[in-house]
Amino acid sequence: MMMMRFMSASSSASSSTASLSWRKNTHGKLVTSSSSKSSSNARKRDKGNGGNKKSLRVFSRAVPADVRAFMDTLPDEKVTTFPRGAEAGWKVHKFGGTCVGSSERISGVCDLLIDSAKNGNQTFAVVSAMGVITKSEPKVTDCLINATTMAAARSRDYVEELEKLREKHTTTATDLLTIPKEFDKYMESFNKELEDLGSMLKAISIVGCSTETFADFVVGHGELWTARLTAAAIRCKGGKSYWIDAREILVVTEAEDGGVDVDYDKSNYRLDLWNHLTHMRGSLDKDTIVVCTGFIASTPEGFPTTLKRNGSDYSATIFGALLVADDITIWTDVDGVYSSDPRRVKDAVCLERLSYNEAWELAYFGANVLHPRTTLPAMKYSIPICIRNYFNQSAPGTLIAARCEIPADESKKGTKNVGSRVSTAGELIKGITTIDDVCLITVEGTGLVGVPGFASAVFSTVRDANCNVVMISQASSEHSICFAVRQNEADKVVEALNKRFEKAIAAGRVSRVVALNNCSILSAVGQNMANVPGVSAMLFTALASAAVNVIAISQGASEYNITVVIKKSDCIKAVNAVHSRFYASRTPLSVGIVGPGLVGKTLLAQMQEQKQTLLDKFGVDLRVVAISGGSKMHLAETGGFIDLDDWENKYSNENEAADFEKFTDHVEESNSPNQVIIDCSASDAVALQYKGWLSRGIHVVTPNKKANSGPYEYYKSLRNIQRDSYTHYFYEATVGAGLPIISTVKSLEDAGDDIKLIQGIFSGTLSYIFNTLTPDKKFSDVVAEAKANGYTEPDPRDDLSGVDVARKVTILARECGLSLELSDIPIESLVPEPLQNVESVDEFMQKLPDYDHEIAAKMAAAEANGNKLIFVGVVDVENKKGSVQLKEYPKDHPFAQLKGSDNIISYISKRYTEAGPLVVRGPGAGAEVTAGGVFADVLRVCAHLGAPS
């Protein structure tokens, strides 16, 4: 008989040549002895298996009668055990139900396995029960579970479930098993097992109840049928294949946590027995593919059971450990493990590598990774696990191995540049994941301080309530303990704790047990962040920038994860903010536009023109997700953004009514860590939304003067939010369009200067009018000319009244620290009093010439004094007042030198005196410059979020 070498799961590499002798014991059953040092291990296994009687009895159920008869007469002879370790070079592949959901997919699995064997790999496959391609199809495991449930409920509907199974497997076998002998053999076994199931379920329906063991026995048939079918299909394709019923190999016991533990000694021994019987029927060549059932196993007593959650993945890693395989590949329907949930984080990336520890942490906190228990068998021999996409085999997948170091040539990168957006991507933090629907429970009171065993009393009470603690945090003062549980267990836990500490609460030692509902847990996981300063600061800064409040914090001494509790409503915003901080080399910014009028339209055009340049040069990714006017709005599809080349067409055809709340929610839930709303309207109603937006962590940029020149208390509340949070409120364009008027005030004050007086021409319209007005021109004619050229508002009275200038004066006064209201600013209106209330613009323009003499007289007086009439706004900081008036200035004064519609503002301060004031001059009106000023503020927001300045 063929001699084969192996490495025992409990032996070293030096004992890999040990061979076992097969003999019959006093009971006439097959046992082994060893000619090497491993004989003692074999004898221990013999003893542990009760002389192997039970092991062989269980194992031999699947052995043909003629083989069993041959075993009874088997003379002593030496054979090798199952080939294991590096010399065997096993490649383990696991295929989930989706991968074997149809005949076409099973055929593809067979091709993949055959190719692996042809490449010289010893190939071992673990398969699940057949899944589905479309939701309308029957899922095998579901049919088996349904049939058991129906039978226990005495419903004859279980028969229909069995017929679904018959049709599905018959059709699949017909497609795959092209050799009649293989088809007949498969169908014979399948029909016999299905008939037996029918008889058992009939008995169950008569009794009206089932057992867990029976349910495990029934549900395991799906894997049996798939494994047998896959092995037969490989043979029909010209390959060599055997299949294994994992219940004949794996021995497991129930674990305290509801899972199962593997008895590796017994399982290894049974694998050797299977190998012996295989050699009795034929050889196990290098190119022979072994196909095994996933999910199922046996108890030490020989009863069928399952491996519980993630059972098929667990099967793969268990067999990987039994074989001491080179590697294990888990084939699924995703490209690998992502840095975060791609459904929540648009920029999530597929990770190249993870350590076992990182995989544990991510799985615990809800990521779609291997169950922590699943990695244990692979860790035993440091076997790498690769998660790959069966439907995208060109993707390399994610490798899970012992440790993932920062690349050697960049070993200093993670510590030297902590805080750098680009350098730490995927190095310090591997994944950001969340658990939703948790409740944070706090037990607090002075009686907790220094009392031994109090924490034990709390958590034993939670255990006795049969509830699981997800996260724990305790203050160093010991005044309180807080922990998170699933939301659906919260009431039970609070009730149990109140009952347990009833006397302590009555005595005041425990002040209260409080449940904070509707929370989420966010965890940032990365093995390389251990001992690296500044990682926590980066995480908390990202959360603060997104206006996310941290309720509780937890971090283990290993520093593999940082965990925080936040409000559930903040979860998407928080995970995007943290992911962006650690992964994004760009600054994504979701933009909502209010007021798609002339300025708004121009701004959108500028954004579209500069979008690619900003992305390529500065890493700024602007995504307009919502546009709202006064009566309707256009929202991008969820997770998408508006095409700025076609927004006008989409907006004009939009029928959705404007709704501030819905608009705001859409911007906030746009799967971007940063959001800004730009108000390009002149609406009081929109200005009143700023406080709510800023409080929700949405940045605000605006040229709308209504908020900052409205009630002082409202203005102050906006500034307080800006000062006390990471939310930004920029409004440069409210005073000088694109001119740096407000920023100059801030620069002077930040530099320690003391501003005394600000005065200037703040209105481009009035600048044009008085720069055009000459003694031979009438005031009404110049106003009509300005209106025709688009320099005025549709109603020129809005400009001539001086209210617009007064609003700018009010804003500047407040920026200088004055608590002035708009009503505190005296205004010299250029609208004749009798015309202030005429109904129409046309009537106003017709009657305005009747009052030209008033302006003409003032102009003549100015000329007589060698001066020029100029309409100015003044902020007298020293005297704490402001004014708007028509004043005379010498013709050599900078204000008198102005041309066209330019604005000019002068600053007199401690450093800049009247002899040499600081002067800012340039275009102060027009859609292009105003939109440009707004755009500059948007980029200031990006700079504060981490984009290059």
XYZ file of C-alpha atoms in Angstrom, residues 48 58 103 146 340 354 439 454 460 470 520 560 571 595 617 635 641 656 672 719 751 868 881 888 900 911:
26
model
C -9.580 8.848 24.585
C -19.638 6.548 13.972
C -25.624 24.648 -11.922
C -39.172 25.469 7.029
C -15.900 50.701 6.317
C -5.436 42.556 8.048
C -28.411 51.601 24.671
C -19.515 46.488 42.849
C -23.366 39.448 37.074
C -21.142 45.236 24.110
C -24.518 53.724 18.164
C -5.973 47.901 18.852
C -23.771 57.593 13.013
C -31.145 80.633 -4.201
C -4.404 70.287 -7.301
C -32.237 66.820 -4.758
C -24.581 64.311 -6.674
C -40.793 68.856 -5.694
C -20.008 62.841 3.107
C -21.081 83.608 16.280
C -2.488 91.326 14.922
C -17.522 115.871 -4.700
C -21.881 104.543 16.341
C -18.777 115.964 0.506
C -17.386 103.144 -12.380
C -1.153 101.758 13.205
